[in-house]
Amino acid sequence: MKFHATILIELKEGILDPQGRAVEGVLKGLGYRVEQVRVGRVLEMELEAESEAGAKETALAIAGALANPVMEVYSLEALKPLQEVL
């Protein structure tokens, strides 16, 4: 069975985010009143698994392999059978 997974990887609290600061500066320059902008990564993928539990396990393993455990945290934001996404 195919599943669609959405994974969010972001910097841990307290880790400096120079990219977030740059985006915040640009947004403020455009007149937006924003603070504490943080930049992360979103991974969207299709994966094959026997069950939803298996798909969740695979998606979390992928996120764990891609995230730097010293600086980043990750979460599985969404997991749906592929036919529900289409």
PDB file of N, CA and C in Angstrom:
ATOM      1  N   MET A   1       0.848  -1.182   0.000  1.00  0.00           N
ATOM      2  CA  MET A   1       0.000   0.000   0.000  1.00  0.00           C
ATOM      3  C   MET A   1       0.890   1.240   0.000  1.00  0.00           C
ATOM      4  N   LYS A   2       0.491   2.270  -0.740  1.00  0.00           N
ATOM      5  CA  LYS A   2       1.268   3.506  -0.792  1.00  0.00           C
ATOM      6  C   LYS A   2       0.677   4.548   0.160  1.00  0.00           C
ATOM      7  N   PHE A   3       1.590   5.315   0.772  1.00  0.00           N
ATOM      8  CA  PHE A   3       1.206   6.368   1.708  1.00  0.00           C
ATOM      9  C   PHE A   3       1.893   7.662   1.319  1.00  0.00           C
ATOM     10  N   HIS A   4       1.286   8.778   1.708  1.00  0.00           N
ATOM     11  CA  HIS A   4       1.873  10.098   1.536  1.00  0.00           C
ATOM     12  C   HIS A   4       2.236  10.602   2.932  1.00  0.00           C
ATOM     13  N   ALA A   5       3.509  10.973   3.100  1.00  0.00           N
ATOM     14  CA  ALA A   5       3.982  11.449   4.399  1.00  0.00           C
ATOM     15  C   ALA A   5       4.492  12.871   4.278  1.00  0.00           C
ATOM     16  N   THR A   6       4.249  13.665   5.321  1.00  0.00           N
ATOM     17  CA  THR A   6       4.789  15.007   5.431  1.00  0.00           C
ATOM     18  C   THR A   6       5.590  15.072   6.718  1.00  0.00           C
ATOM     19  N   ILE A   7       6.879  15.377   6.584  1.00  0.00           N
ATOM     20  CA  ILE A   7       7.789  15.439   7.724  1.00  0.00           C
ATOM     21  C   ILE A   7       8.298  16.866   7.858  1.00  0.00           C
ATOM     22  N   LEU A   8       8.359  17.356   9.089  1.00  0.00           N
ATOM     23  CA  LEU A   8       8.894  18.685   9.380  1.00  0.00           C
ATOM     24  C   LEU A   8      10.182  18.517  10.175  1.00  0.00           C
ATOM     25  N   ILE A   9      11.261  19.141   9.700  1.00  0.00           N
ATOM     26  CA  ILE A   9      12.537  19.157  10.411  1.00  0.00           C
ATOM     27  C   ILE A   9      12.866  20.614  10.694  1.00  0.00           C
ATOM     28  N   GLU A  10      13.095  20.921  11.971  1.00  0.00           N
ATOM     29  CA  GLU A  10      13.395  22.303  12.339  1.00  0.00           C
ATOM     30  C   GLU A  10      14.476  22.344  13.405  1.00  0.00           C
ATOM     31  N   LEU A  11      15.106  23.517  13.543  1.00  0.00           N
ATOM     32  CA  LEU A  11      16.152  23.679  14.533  1.00  0.00           C
ATOM     33  C   LEU A  11      15.569  23.630  15.939  1.00  0.00           C
ATOM     34  N   LYS A  12      16.342  23.068  16.865  1.00  0.00           N
ATOM     35  CA  LYS A  12      15.932  23.047  18.266  1.00  0.00           C
ATOM     36  C   LYS A  12      15.902  24.473  18.808  1.00  0.00           C
ATOM     37  N   GLU A  13      15.097  24.670  19.843  1.00  0.00           N
ATOM     38  CA  GLU A  13      15.064  25.967  20.524  1.00  0.00           C
ATOM     39  C   GLU A  13      16.464  26.277  21.029  1.00  0.00           C
ATOM     40  N   GLY A  14      16.871  27.530  20.914  1.00  0.00           N
ATOM     41  CA  GLY A  14      18.173  27.950  21.401  1.00  0.00           C
ATOM     42  C   GLY A  14      19.286  27.845  20.370  1.00  0.00           C
ATOM     43  N   ILE A  15      19.038  27.162  19.251  1.00  0.00           N
ATOM     44  CA  ILE A  15      20.024  27.077  18.183  1.00  0.00           C
ATOM     45  C   ILE A  15      19.855  28.296  17.282  1.00  0.00           C
ATOM     46  N   LEU A  16      20.945  29.005  17.037  1.00  0.00           N
ATOM     47  CA  LEU A  16      20.872  30.191  16.178  1.00  0.00           C
ATOM     48  C   LEU A  16      20.423  29.801  14.775  1.00  0.00           C
ATOM     49  N   ASP A  17      19.575  30.647  14.200  1.00  0.00           N
ATOM     50  CA  ASP A  17      19.024  30.390  12.873  1.00  0.00           C
ATOM     51  C   ASP A  17      19.322  31.593  11.974  1.00  0.00           C
ATOM     52  N   PRO A  18      20.522  31.642  11.373  1.00  0.00           N
ATOM     53  CA  PRO A  18      20.855  32.796  10.543  1.00  0.00           C
ATOM     54  C   PRO A  18      19.934  32.954   9.338  1.00  0.00           C
ATOM     55  N   GLN A  19      19.474  31.853   8.778  1.00  0.00           N
ATOM     56  CA  GLN A  19      18.557  31.934   7.640  1.00  0.00           C
ATOM     57  C   GLN A  19      17.221  32.546   8.089  1.00  0.00           C
ATOM     58  N   GLY A  20      16.750  32.144   9.251  1.00  0.00           N
ATOM     59  CA  GLY A  20      15.520  32.713   9.796  1.00  0.00           C
ATOM     60  C   GLY A  20      15.659  34.203  10.057  1.00  0.00           C
ATOM     61  N   ARG A  21      16.837  34.596  10.567  1.00  0.00           N
ATOM     62  CA  ARG A  21      17.073  36.028  10.809  1.00  0.00           C
ATOM     63  C   ARG A  21      17.070  36.820   9.510  1.00  0.00           C
ATOM     64  N   ALA A  22      17.663  36.242   8.466  1.00  0.00           N
ATOM     65  CA  ALA A  22      17.688  36.927   7.169  1.00  0.00           C
ATOM     66  C   ALA A  22      16.274  37.087   6.623  1.00  0.00           C
ATOM     67  N   VAL A  23      15.470  36.028   6.721  1.00  0.00           N
ATOM     68  CA  VAL A  23      14.081  36.102   6.250  1.00  0.00           C
ATOM     69  C   VAL A  23      13.310  37.127   7.074  1.00  0.00           C
ATOM     70  N   GLU A  24      13.537  37.134   8.380  1.00  0.00           N
ATOM     71  CA  GLU A  24      12.866  38.107   9.242  1.00  0.00           C
ATOM     72  C   GLU A  24      13.218  39.532   8.821  1.00  0.00           C
ATOM     73  N   GLY A  25      14.493  39.786   8.510  1.00  0.00           N
ATOM     74  CA  GLY A  25      14.917  41.113   8.072  1.00  0.00           C
ATOM     75  C   GLY A  25      14.239  41.537   6.778  1.00  0.00           C
ATOM     76  N   VAL A  26      14.135  40.614   5.847  1.00  0.00           N
ATOM     77  CA  VAL A  26      13.472  40.907   4.574  1.00  0.00           C
ATOM     78  C   VAL A  26      11.995  41.216   4.810  1.00  0.00           C
ATOM     79  N   LEU A  27      11.344  40.388   5.615  1.00  0.00           N
ATOM     80  CA  LEU A  27       9.914  40.600   5.883  1.00  0.00           C
ATOM     81  C   LEU A  27       9.671  41.937   6.571  1.00  0.00           C
ATOM     82  N   LYS A  28      10.526  42.273   7.537  1.00  0.00           N
ATOM     83  CA  LYS A  28      10.392  43.568   8.209  1.00  0.00           C
ATOM     84  C   LYS A  28      10.620  44.708   7.216  1.00  0.00           C
ATOM     85  N   GLY A  29      11.590  44.536   6.307  1.00  0.00           N
ATOM     86  CA  GLY A  29      11.847  45.538   5.281  1.00  0.00           C
ATOM     87  C   GLY A  29      10.658  45.740   4.359  1.00  0.00           C
ATOM     88  N   LEU A  30       9.854  44.703   4.197  1.00  0.00           N
ATOM     89  CA  LEU A  30       8.648  44.793   3.371  1.00  0.00           C
ATOM     90  C   LEU A  30       7.448  45.336   4.149  1.00  0.00           C
ATOM     91  N   GLY A  31       7.661  45.624   5.437  1.00  0.00           N
ATOM     92  CA  GLY A  31       6.598  46.221   6.236  1.00  0.00           C
ATOM     93  C   GLY A  31       5.808  45.245   7.093  1.00  0.00           C
ATOM     94  N   TYR A  32       6.183  43.986   7.101  1.00  0.00           N
ATOM     95  CA  TYR A  32       5.473  43.005   7.939  1.00  0.00           C
ATOM     96  C   TYR A  32       6.006  43.080   9.363  1.00  0.00           C
ATOM     97  N   ARG A  33       5.097  43.005  10.316  1.00  0.00           N
ATOM     98  CA  ARG A  33       5.497  43.021  11.715  1.00  0.00           C
ATOM     99  C   ARG A  33       5.620  41.570  12.184  1.00  0.00           C
ATOM    100  N   VAL A  34       6.816  41.039  12.095  1.00  0.00           N
ATOM    101  CA  VAL A  34       7.080  39.645  12.457  1.00  0.00           C
ATOM    102  C   VAL A  34       8.239  39.589  13.449  1.00  0.00           C
ATOM    103  N   GLU A  35       8.285  38.512  14.210  1.00  0.00           N
ATOM    104  CA  GLU A  35       9.378  38.275  15.151  1.00  0.00           C
ATOM    105  C   GLU A  35       9.658  36.784  15.206  1.00  0.00           C
ATOM    106  N   GLN A  36      10.876  36.461  15.562  1.00  0.00           N
ATOM    107  CA  GLN A  36      11.281  35.075  15.801  1.00  0.00           C
ATOM    108  C   GLN A  36      11.013  34.149  14.614  1.00  0.00           C
ATOM    109  N   VAL A  37      11.372  34.590  13.416  1.00  0.00           N
ATOM    110  CA  VAL A  37      11.191  33.756  12.226  1.00  0.00           C
ATOM    111  C   VAL A  37      12.212  32.628  12.267  1.00  0.00           C
ATOM    112  N   ARG A  38      11.747  31.397  12.071  1.00  0.00           N
ATOM    113  CA  ARG A  38      12.606  30.213  12.035  1.00  0.00           C
ATOM    114  C   ARG A  38      12.378  29.522  10.688  1.00  0.00           C
ATOM    115  N   VAL A  39      13.439  29.008  10.117  1.00  0.00           N
ATOM    116  CA  VAL A  39      13.357  28.312   8.837  1.00  0.00           C
ATOM    117  C   VAL A  39      13.641  26.838   9.074  1.00  0.00           C
ATOM    118  N   GLY A  40      12.811  25.986   8.498  1.00  0.00           N
ATOM    119  CA  GLY A  40      13.004  24.553   8.617  1.00  0.00           C
ATOM    120  C   GLY A  40      12.862  23.893   7.259  1.00  0.00           C
ATOM    121  N   ARG A  41      12.738  22.586   7.280  1.00  0.00           N
ATOM    122  CA  ARG A  41      12.572  21.830   6.039  1.00  0.00           C
ATOM    123  C   ARG A  41      11.294  21.010   6.129  1.00  0.00           C
ATOM    124  N   VAL A  42      10.577  20.944   5.021  1.00  0.00           N
ATOM    125  CA  VAL A  42       9.399  20.095   4.909  1.00  0.00           C
ATOM    126  C   VAL A  42       9.695  19.064   3.839  1.00  0.00           C
ATOM    127  N   LEU A  43       9.514  17.804   4.187  1.00  0.00           N
ATOM    128  CA  LEU A  43       9.702  16.722   3.227  1.00  0.00           C
ATOM    129  C   LEU A  43       8.349  16.104   2.942  1.00  0.00           C
ATOM    130  N   GLU A  44       7.995  16.044   1.683  1.00  0.00           N
ATOM    131  CA  GLU A  44       6.775  15.381   1.230  1.00  0.00           C
ATOM    132  C   GLU A  44       7.220  14.155   0.464  1.00  0.00           C
ATOM    133  N   MET A  45       6.662  13.000   0.768  1.00  0.00           N
ATOM    134  CA  MET A  45       7.086  11.788   0.075  1.00  0.00           C
ATOM    135  C   MET A  45       5.979  10.765  -0.021  1.00  0.00           C
ATOM    136  N   GLU A  46       6.110   9.921  -1.012  1.00  0.00           N
ATOM    137  CA  GLU A  46       5.271   8.742  -1.139  1.00  0.00           C
ATOM    138  C   GLU A  46       6.129   7.559  -0.738  1.00  0.00           C
ATOM    139  N   LEU A  47       5.572   6.678   0.069  1.00  0.00           N
ATOM    140  CA  LEU A  47       6.313   5.496   0.465  1.00  0.00           C
ATOM    141  C   LEU A  47       5.409   4.285   0.488  1.00  0.00           C
ATOM    142  N   GLU A  48       6.025   3.152   0.336  1.00  0.00           N
ATOM    143  CA  GLU A  48       5.298   1.884   0.287  1.00  0.00           C
ATOM    144  C   GLU A  48       5.456   1.189   1.636  1.00  0.00           C
ATOM    145  N   ALA A  49       4.353   0.664   2.170  1.00  0.00           N
ATOM    146  CA  ALA A  49       4.386  -0.071   3.433  1.00  0.00           C
ATOM    147  C   ALA A  49       3.190  -1.016   3.498  1.00  0.00           C
ATOM    148  N   GLU A  50       3.309  -2.018   4.340  1.00  0.00           N
ATOM    149  CA  GLU A  50       2.234  -2.998   4.510  1.00  0.00           C
ATOM    150  C   GLU A  50       1.026  -2.408   5.239  1.00  0.00           C
ATOM    151  N   SER A  51       1.308  -1.446   6.149  1.00  0.00           N
ATOM    152  CA  SER A  51       0.237  -0.884   6.983  1.00  0.00           C
ATOM    153  C   SER A  51       0.564   0.563   7.322  1.00  0.00           C
ATOM    154  N   GLU A  52      -0.385   1.252   7.929  1.00  0.00           N
ATOM    155  CA  GLU A  52      -0.148   2.626   8.363  1.00  0.00           C
ATOM    156  C   GLU A  52       0.932   2.669   9.434  1.00  0.00           C
ATOM    157  N   ALA A  53       0.935   1.699  10.334  1.00  0.00           N
ATOM    158  CA  ALA A  53       1.966   1.638  11.372  1.00  0.00           C
ATOM    159  C   ALA A  53       3.346   1.458  10.752  1.00  0.00           C
ATOM    160  N   GLY A  54       3.437   0.623   9.740  1.00  0.00           N
ATOM    161  CA  GLY A  54       4.706   0.426   9.041  1.00  0.00           C
ATOM    162  C   GLY A  54       5.149   1.673   8.310  1.00  0.00           C
ATOM    163  N   ALA A  55       4.207   2.379   7.710  1.00  0.00           N
ATOM    164  CA  ALA A  55       4.521   3.625   7.011  1.00  0.00           C
ATOM    165  C   ALA A  55       5.012   4.677   7.999  1.00  0.00           C
ATOM    166  N   LYS A  56       4.375   4.747   9.159  1.00  0.00           N
ATOM    167  CA  LYS A  56       4.797   5.696  10.188  1.00  0.00           C
ATOM    168  C   LYS A  56       6.215   5.374  10.646  1.00  0.00           C
ATOM    169  N   GLU A  57       6.495   4.120  10.883  1.00  0.00           N
ATOM    170  CA  GLU A  57       7.824   3.697  11.314  1.00  0.00           C
ATOM    171  C   GLU A  57       8.878   4.059  10.260  1.00  0.00           C
ATOM    172  N   THR A  58       8.564   3.801   8.998  1.00  0.00           N
ATOM    173  CA  THR A  58       9.493   4.124   7.911  1.00  0.00           C
ATOM    174  C   THR A  58       9.707   5.625   7.800  1.00  0.00           C
ATOM    175  N   ALA A  59       8.642   6.407   7.847  1.00  0.00           N
ATOM    176  CA  ALA A  59       8.750   7.866   7.731  1.00  0.00           C
ATOM    177  C   ALA A  59       9.585   8.442   8.870  1.00  0.00           C
ATOM    178  N   LEU A  60       9.378   7.955  10.086  1.00  0.00           N
ATOM    179  CA  LEU A  60      10.152   8.446  11.224  1.00  0.00           C
ATOM    180  C   LEU A  60      11.615   8.025  11.129  1.00  0.00           C
ATOM    181  N   ALA A  61      11.869   6.837  10.590  1.00  0.00           N
ATOM    182  CA  ALA A  61      13.253   6.399  10.385  1.00  0.00           C
ATOM    183  C   ALA A  61      13.950   7.295   9.362  1.00  0.00           C
ATOM    184  N   ILE A  62      13.247   7.651   8.300  1.00  0.00           N
ATOM    185  CA  ILE A  62      13.807   8.550   7.286  1.00  0.00           C
ATOM    186  C   ILE A  62      14.099   9.915   7.902  1.00  0.00           C
ATOM    187  N   ALA A  63      13.151  10.444   8.668  1.00  0.00           N
ATOM    188  CA  ALA A  63      13.342  11.742   9.309  1.00  0.00           C
ATOM    189  C   ALA A  63      14.534  11.699  10.255  1.00  0.00           C
ATOM    190  N   GLY A  64      14.656  10.620  11.017  1.00  0.00           N
ATOM    191  CA  GLY A  64      15.776  10.480  11.939  1.00  0.00           C
ATOM    192  C   GLY A  64      17.115  10.408  11.219  1.00  0.00           C
ATOM    193  N   ALA A  65      17.122   9.805  10.036  1.00  0.00           N
ATOM    194  CA  ALA A  65      18.355   9.700   9.259  1.00  0.00           C
ATOM    195  C   ALA A  65      18.749  11.042   8.647  1.00  0.00           C
ATOM    196  N   LEU A  66      17.769  11.893   8.335  1.00  0.00           N
ATOM    197  CA  LEU A  66      18.039  13.171   7.677  1.00  0.00           C
ATOM    198  C   LEU A  66      18.274  14.330   8.646  1.00  0.00           C
ATOM    199  N   ALA A  67      17.754  14.219   9.853  1.00  0.00           N
ATOM    200  CA  ALA A  67      17.885  15.303  10.825  1.00  0.00           C
ATOM    201  C   ALA A  67      19.201  15.167  11.594  1.00  0.00           C
ATOM    202  N   ASN A  68      19.789  16.293  11.934  1.00  0.00           N
ATOM    203  CA  ASN A  68      20.974  16.321  12.778  1.00  0.00           C
ATOM    204  C   ASN A  68      20.500  16.327  14.231  1.00  0.00           C
ATOM    205  N   PRO A  69      20.684  15.237  14.982  1.00  0.00           N
ATOM    206  CA  PRO A  69      20.114  15.147  16.330  1.00  0.00           C
ATOM    207  C   PRO A  69      20.693  16.158  17.321  1.00  0.00           C
ATOM    208  N   VAL A  70      21.840  16.721  17.020  1.00  0.00           N
ATOM    209  CA  VAL A  70      22.439  17.717  17.899  1.00  0.00           C
ATOM    210  C   VAL A  70      21.712  19.051  17.779  1.00  0.00           C
ATOM    211  N   MET A  71      21.262  19.375  16.557  1.00  0.00           N
ATOM    212  CA  MET A  71      20.707  20.701  16.289  1.00  0.00           C
ATOM    213  C   MET A  71      19.239  20.716  15.906  1.00  0.00           C
ATOM    214  N   GLU A  72      18.688  19.573  15.488  1.00  0.00           N
ATOM    215  CA  GLU A  72      17.351  19.584  14.903  1.00  0.00           C
ATOM    216  C   GLU A  72      16.404  18.605  15.593  1.00  0.00           C
ATOM    217  N   VAL A  73      15.128  18.922  15.473  1.00  0.00           N
ATOM    218  CA  VAL A  73      14.051  18.023  15.890  1.00  0.00           C
ATOM    219  C   VAL A  73      13.183  17.768  14.660  1.00  0.00           C
ATOM    220  N   TYR A  74      12.462  16.661  14.688  1.00  0.00           N
ATOM    221  CA  TYR A  74      11.603  16.339  13.554  1.00  0.00           C
ATOM    222  C   TYR A  74      10.271  15.804  14.050  1.00  0.00           C
ATOM    223  N   SER A  75       9.278  15.905  13.178  1.00  0.00           N
ATOM    224  CA  SER A  75       7.962  15.375  13.496  1.00  0.00           C
ATOM    225  C   SER A  75       7.275  14.925  12.217  1.00  0.00           C
ATOM    226  N   LEU A  76       6.434  13.947  12.367  1.00  0.00           N
ATOM    227  CA  LEU A  76       5.608  13.464  11.264  1.00  0.00           C
ATOM    228  C   LEU A  76       4.324  14.270  11.324  1.00  0.00           C
ATOM    229  N   GLU A  77       4.167  15.197  10.400  1.00  0.00           N
ATOM    230  CA  GLU A  77       3.026  16.111  10.415  1.00  0.00           C
ATOM    231  C   GLU A  77       1.764  15.488   9.844  1.00  0.00           C
ATOM    232  N   ALA A  78       1.905  14.608   8.856  1.00  0.00           N
ATOM    233  CA  ALA A  78       0.744  13.988   8.248  1.00  0.00           C
ATOM    234  C   ALA A  78       1.159  12.666   7.613  1.00  0.00           C
ATOM    235  N   LEU A  79       0.236  11.696   7.671  1.00  0.00           N
ATOM    236  CA  LEU A  79       0.442  10.403   7.024  1.00  0.00           C
ATOM    237  C   LEU A  79      -0.932   9.921   6.583  1.00  0.00           C
ATOM    238  N   LYS A  80      -1.078   9.755   5.270  1.00  0.00           N
ATOM    239  CA  LYS A  80      -2.372   9.337   4.713  1.00  0.00           C
ATOM    240  C   LYS A  80      -2.153   8.310   3.623  1.00  0.00           C
ATOM    241  N   PRO A  81      -3.093   7.395   3.468  1.00  0.00           N
ATOM    242  CA  PRO A  81      -3.022   6.520   2.284  1.00  0.00           C
ATOM    243  C   PRO A  81      -3.019   7.393   1.032  1.00  0.00           C
ATOM    244  N   LEU A  82      -2.252   7.017   0.041  1.00  0.00           N
ATOM    245  CA  LEU A  82      -2.069   7.860  -1.139  1.00  0.00           C
ATOM    246  C   LEU A  82      -3.391   8.171  -1.838  1.00  0.00           C
ATOM    247  N   GLN A  83      -4.333   7.239  -1.902  1.00  0.00           N
ATOM    248  CA  GLN A  83      -5.594   7.495  -2.594  1.00  0.00           C
ATOM    249  C   GLN A  83      -6.397   8.611  -1.909  1.00  0.00           C
ATOM    250  N   GLU A  84      -6.174   8.858  -0.612  1.00  0.00           N
ATOM    251  CA  GLU A  84      -6.858   9.959   0.072  1.00  0.00           C
ATOM    252  C   GLU A  84      -6.273  11.309  -0.311  1.00  0.00           C
ATOM    253  N   VAL A  85      -5.026  11.335  -0.750  1.00  0.00           N
ATOM    254  CA  VAL A  85      -4.345  12.571  -1.110  1.00  0.00           C
ATOM    255  C   VAL A  85      -4.718  12.993  -2.517  1.00  0.00           C
ATOM    256  N   LEU A  86      -4.865  12.023  -3.409  1.00  0.00           N
ATOM    257  CA  LEU A  86      -5.132  12.326  -4.826  1.00  0.00           C
ATOM    258  C   LEU A  86      -6.510  12.797  -5.069  1.00  0.00           C
TER     259      LEU A  86
END
